[in-house]
XYZ file of C-alpha atoms in Angstrom:
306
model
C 62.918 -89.500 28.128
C 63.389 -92.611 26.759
C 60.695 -95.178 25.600
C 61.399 -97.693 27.953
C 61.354 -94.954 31.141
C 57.884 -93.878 29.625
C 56.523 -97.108 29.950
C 57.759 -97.839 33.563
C 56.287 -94.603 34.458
C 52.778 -95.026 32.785
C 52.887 -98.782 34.206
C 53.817 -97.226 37.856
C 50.405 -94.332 37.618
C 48.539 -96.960 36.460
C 49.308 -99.080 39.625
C 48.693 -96.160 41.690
C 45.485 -95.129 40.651
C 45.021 -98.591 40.376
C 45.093 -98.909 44.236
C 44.499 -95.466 45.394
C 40.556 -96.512 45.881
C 41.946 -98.943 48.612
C 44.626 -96.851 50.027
C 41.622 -94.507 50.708
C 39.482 -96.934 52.229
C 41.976 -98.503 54.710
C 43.208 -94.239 55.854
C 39.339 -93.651 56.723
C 38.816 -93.652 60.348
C 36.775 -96.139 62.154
C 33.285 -95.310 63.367
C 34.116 -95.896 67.289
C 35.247 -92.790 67.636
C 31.930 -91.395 66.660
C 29.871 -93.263 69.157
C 30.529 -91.075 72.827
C 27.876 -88.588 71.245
C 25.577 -91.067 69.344
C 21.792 -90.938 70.557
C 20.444 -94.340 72.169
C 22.123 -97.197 72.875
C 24.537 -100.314 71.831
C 23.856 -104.119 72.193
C 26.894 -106.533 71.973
C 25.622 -109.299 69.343
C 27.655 -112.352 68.043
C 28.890 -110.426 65.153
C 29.449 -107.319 66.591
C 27.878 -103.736 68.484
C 24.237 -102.986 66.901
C 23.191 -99.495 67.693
C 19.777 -99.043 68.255
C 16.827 -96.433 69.662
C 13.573 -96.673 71.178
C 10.717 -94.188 70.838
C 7.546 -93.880 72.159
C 5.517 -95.093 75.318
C 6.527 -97.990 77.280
C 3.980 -100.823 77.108
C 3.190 -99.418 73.529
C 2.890 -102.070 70.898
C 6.295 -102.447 69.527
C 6.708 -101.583 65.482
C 10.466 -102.403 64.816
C 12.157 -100.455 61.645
C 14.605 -101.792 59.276
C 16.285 -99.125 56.806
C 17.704 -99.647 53.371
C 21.133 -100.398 51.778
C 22.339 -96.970 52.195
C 20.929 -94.353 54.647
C 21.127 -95.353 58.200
C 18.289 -95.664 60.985
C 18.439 -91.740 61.334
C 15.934 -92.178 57.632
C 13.003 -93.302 60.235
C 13.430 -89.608 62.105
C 10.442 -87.967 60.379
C 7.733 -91.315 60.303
C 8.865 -92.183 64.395
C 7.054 -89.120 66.100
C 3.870 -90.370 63.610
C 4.011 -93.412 64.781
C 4.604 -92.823 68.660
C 1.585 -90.173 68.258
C -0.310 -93.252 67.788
C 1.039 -94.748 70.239
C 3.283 -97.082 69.446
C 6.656 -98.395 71.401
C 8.922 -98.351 68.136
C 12.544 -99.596 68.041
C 15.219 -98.239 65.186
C 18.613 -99.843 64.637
C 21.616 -99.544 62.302
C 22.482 -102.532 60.412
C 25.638 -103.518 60.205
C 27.945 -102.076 58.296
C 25.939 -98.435 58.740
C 25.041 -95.493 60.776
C 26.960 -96.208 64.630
C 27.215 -100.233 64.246
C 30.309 -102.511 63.815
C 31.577 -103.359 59.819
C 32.005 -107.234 60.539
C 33.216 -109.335 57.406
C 31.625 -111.941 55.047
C 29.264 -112.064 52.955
C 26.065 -110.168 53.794
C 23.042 -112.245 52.737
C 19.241 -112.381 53.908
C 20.697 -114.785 56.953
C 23.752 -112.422 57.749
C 20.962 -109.369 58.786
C 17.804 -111.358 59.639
C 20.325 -113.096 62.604
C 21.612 -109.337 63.493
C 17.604 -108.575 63.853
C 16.962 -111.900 65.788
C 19.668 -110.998 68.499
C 18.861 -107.739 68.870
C 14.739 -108.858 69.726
C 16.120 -111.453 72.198
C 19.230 -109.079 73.344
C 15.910 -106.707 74.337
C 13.723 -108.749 75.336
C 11.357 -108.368 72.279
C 9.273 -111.410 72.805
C 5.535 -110.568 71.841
C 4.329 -109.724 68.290
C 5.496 -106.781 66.622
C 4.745 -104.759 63.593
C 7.989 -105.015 61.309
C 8.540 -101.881 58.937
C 10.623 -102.609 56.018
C 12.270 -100.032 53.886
C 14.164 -100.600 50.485
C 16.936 -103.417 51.287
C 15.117 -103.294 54.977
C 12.174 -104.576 53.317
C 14.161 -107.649 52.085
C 15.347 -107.798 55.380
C 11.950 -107.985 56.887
C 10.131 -110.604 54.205
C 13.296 -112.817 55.709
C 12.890 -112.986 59.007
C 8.868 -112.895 58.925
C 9.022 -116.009 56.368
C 11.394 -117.202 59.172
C 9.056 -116.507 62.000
C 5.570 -116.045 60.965
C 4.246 -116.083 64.796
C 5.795 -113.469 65.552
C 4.745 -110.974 63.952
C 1.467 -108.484 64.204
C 1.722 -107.354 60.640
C 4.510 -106.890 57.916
C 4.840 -103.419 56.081
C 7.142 -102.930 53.330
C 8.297 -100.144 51.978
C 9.372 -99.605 48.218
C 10.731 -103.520 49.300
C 14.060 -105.236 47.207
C 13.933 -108.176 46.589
C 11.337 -108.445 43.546
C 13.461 -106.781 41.174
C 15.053 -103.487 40.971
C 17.454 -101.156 39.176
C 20.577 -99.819 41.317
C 22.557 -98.853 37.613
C 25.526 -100.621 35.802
C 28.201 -100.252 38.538
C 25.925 -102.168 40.886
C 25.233 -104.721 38.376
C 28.687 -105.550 38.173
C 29.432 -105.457 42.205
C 26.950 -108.080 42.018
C 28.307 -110.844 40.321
C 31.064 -110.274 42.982
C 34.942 -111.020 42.760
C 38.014 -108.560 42.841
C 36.831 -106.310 39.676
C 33.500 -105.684 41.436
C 34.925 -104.648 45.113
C 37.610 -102.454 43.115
C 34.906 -100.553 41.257
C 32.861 -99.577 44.297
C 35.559 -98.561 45.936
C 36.548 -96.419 42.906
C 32.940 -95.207 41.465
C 30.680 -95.691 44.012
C 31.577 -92.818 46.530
C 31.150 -90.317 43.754
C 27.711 -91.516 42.197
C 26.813 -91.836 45.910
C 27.327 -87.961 46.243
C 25.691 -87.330 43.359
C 22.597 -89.027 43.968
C 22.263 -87.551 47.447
C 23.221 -84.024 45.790
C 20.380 -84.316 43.463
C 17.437 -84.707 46.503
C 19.046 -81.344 47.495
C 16.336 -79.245 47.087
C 13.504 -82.080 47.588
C 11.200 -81.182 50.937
C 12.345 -83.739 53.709
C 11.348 -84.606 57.193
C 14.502 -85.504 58.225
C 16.413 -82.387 58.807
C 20.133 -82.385 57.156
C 19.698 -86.049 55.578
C 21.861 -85.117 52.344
C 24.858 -83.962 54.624
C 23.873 -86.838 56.811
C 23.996 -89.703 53.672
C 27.122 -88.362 52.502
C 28.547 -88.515 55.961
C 28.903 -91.847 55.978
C 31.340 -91.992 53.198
C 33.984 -90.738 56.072
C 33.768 -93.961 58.063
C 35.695 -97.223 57.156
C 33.890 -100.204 56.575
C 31.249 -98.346 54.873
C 31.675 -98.922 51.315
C 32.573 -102.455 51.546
C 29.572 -103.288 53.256
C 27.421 -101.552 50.571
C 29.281 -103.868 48.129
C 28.988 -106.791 50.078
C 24.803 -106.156 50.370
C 24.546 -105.889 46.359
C 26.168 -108.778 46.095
C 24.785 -110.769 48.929
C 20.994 -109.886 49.981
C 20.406 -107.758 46.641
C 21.497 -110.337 44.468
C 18.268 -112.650 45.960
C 15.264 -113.048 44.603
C 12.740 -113.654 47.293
C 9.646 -114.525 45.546
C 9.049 -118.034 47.427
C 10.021 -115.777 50.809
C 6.657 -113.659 49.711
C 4.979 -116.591 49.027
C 5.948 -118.645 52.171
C 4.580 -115.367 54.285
C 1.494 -115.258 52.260
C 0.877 -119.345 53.128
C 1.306 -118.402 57.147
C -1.487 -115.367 56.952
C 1.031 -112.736 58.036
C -1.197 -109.809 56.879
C 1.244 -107.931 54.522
C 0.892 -104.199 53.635
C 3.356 -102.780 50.367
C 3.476 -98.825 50.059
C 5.199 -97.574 46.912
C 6.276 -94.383 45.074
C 4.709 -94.060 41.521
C 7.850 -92.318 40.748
C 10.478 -94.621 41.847
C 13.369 -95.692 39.529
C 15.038 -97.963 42.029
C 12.304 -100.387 43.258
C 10.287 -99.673 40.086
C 6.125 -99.814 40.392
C 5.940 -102.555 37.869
C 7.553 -104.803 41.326
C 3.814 -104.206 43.050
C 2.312 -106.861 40.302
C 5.352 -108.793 41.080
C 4.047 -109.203 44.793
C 0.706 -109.518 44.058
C 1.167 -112.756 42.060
C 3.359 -114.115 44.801
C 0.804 -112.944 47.631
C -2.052 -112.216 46.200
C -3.755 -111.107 49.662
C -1.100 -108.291 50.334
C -2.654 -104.881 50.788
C -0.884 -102.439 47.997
C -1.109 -98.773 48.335
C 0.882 -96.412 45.857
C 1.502 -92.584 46.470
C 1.606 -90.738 43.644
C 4.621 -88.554 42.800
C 6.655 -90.201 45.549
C 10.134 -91.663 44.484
C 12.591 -93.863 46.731
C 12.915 -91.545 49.223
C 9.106 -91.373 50.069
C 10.235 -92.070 53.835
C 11.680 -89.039 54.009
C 10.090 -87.088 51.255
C 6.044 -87.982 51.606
C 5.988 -88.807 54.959
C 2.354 -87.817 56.049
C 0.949 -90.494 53.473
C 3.450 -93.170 53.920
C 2.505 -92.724 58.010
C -1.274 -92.612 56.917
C -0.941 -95.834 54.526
C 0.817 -97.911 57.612
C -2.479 -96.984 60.185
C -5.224 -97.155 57.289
């Protein structure tokens, strides 16, 4: 073959491969398909359908649930029967961009989901105080709107919260500063590290039933990845430590639960909050890592009603 052949053949692999990563975003299906047998129900907000759940007894105080970057409101299935037991009227959702809900464009900072969870309270008719649970990104998510509206909340609990630091590896550090290179690489890198992290909670005791097959699940649907990306560099990329210490001037009593263990939102992120609020209650549960939703449910349940 000769040289200059070679080259136009290594230049046209290298273009493939170069945009096989999008090829196989745009052939994944859409998630509307999904939704005949999806549990609960759909609200029609200005940026598109929010699927949502509630549990528990009508007239029940309402404790509303906000999940991470990743795993969808299906993550809340093993603390919900805890807290209806108790008696609360709780109310899960999937943000957008995961789970049952529309992919909408943009960018996807603090405002983007602290308007989804704005509509959806008025869209139900949410209008008394509520507890707000906060987990991972959802925690973020949380500290946003309660900074935003202080009266209307009962208490704020976060959960291993972002948004005072944390560690989601080198790919993610790069998504973040945003631009072409960084929406290529997830595309490319991030579907197989996402596998792999699920695969490695394998064998870890869960309350959820099936949530590794569940996580990786959402890999199938289009819109999914890109919104990931969009989240690391939009809400992720915030720091949010005069959001903690807005909520700590309005007397929102705050309550932080963390996993010893946890490599993500890292412990050292607890002294973080306590110089920002100093009057948060802290609790820590030894052994737990990020997953401590899922994976030490019983004391994450009994830190939220101590």
């Amino acid at each position: 073959m000769a040289i200059g052949a070679v080259i136009w053949t290594t230049l046209a692999l290298g273009a493939l491969a170069g945009i096989a990563p999008v090829l196989r975003e745009v052939v994944r299906p859409r998630i509307d398909g999904a939704r005949d047998t999806a549990p609960g129900a759909f609200a029609a907000l200005s940026r598109g359908r929010t699927h949502y759940r509630w549990h528990g007894p009508e007239g029940g105080p309402v404790t509303v649930c906000v999940h991470g970057l990743t795993t969808p409101s299906f993550v809340w299935e093993g603390l919900v029967p805890g807290l209806v037991a108790k008696g609360h009227r709780v109310l899960t959702y999937d943000l957008y961009g995961r789970g049952y809900s529309d992919r909408p464009g943009g960018a996807q900072e603090a405002g983007f989901f602290v308007g989804q969870l704005e509509e959806l309270l008025v869209d139900q008719g949410v209008d008394g105080p509520v507890t707000l649970v906060g987990y991972s990104m959802g925690g973020a998510i949380a500290a946003g709107f309660a900074a935003r509206h202080p009266d209307r909340l009962r208490e704020l609990v976060l959960i291993a919260p972002a948004g005072l630091g944390h560690d989601l590896g080198p790919v993610a550090r790069l998504v973040a500063r945003g631009g072409v290179v960084g929406r290529w690489l997830m595309l490319a890198v991030f579907p197989m590290s996402f596998r792999r992290g699920c695969e490695a909670e394998r064998e870890v005791p869960t309350t959820v039933p099936g949530i590794v097959d569940r996580q990786q699940a959402e890999l199938r649907w289009r819109g999914f990845v890109p919104a990931v990306a969009r989240s690391v560099a939009g809400i992720l990329a915030e720091t949010q430590d005069e959001t903690h210490a807005a909520i700590a001037r309005s007397g929102v009593p705050v309550r932080a639960i963390w996993g010893a263990k946890d490599t993500v939102i890292p412990l050292s992120r607890k002294a973080r909050l306590a110089e920002v609020n100093p009057d948060a209650y802290q609790y820590v549960i030894e052994g737990a890592g990020h997953g401590l939703t899922y994976t030490h449910t019983d004391r994450v349940l009994a830190a939220i009603m101590a």
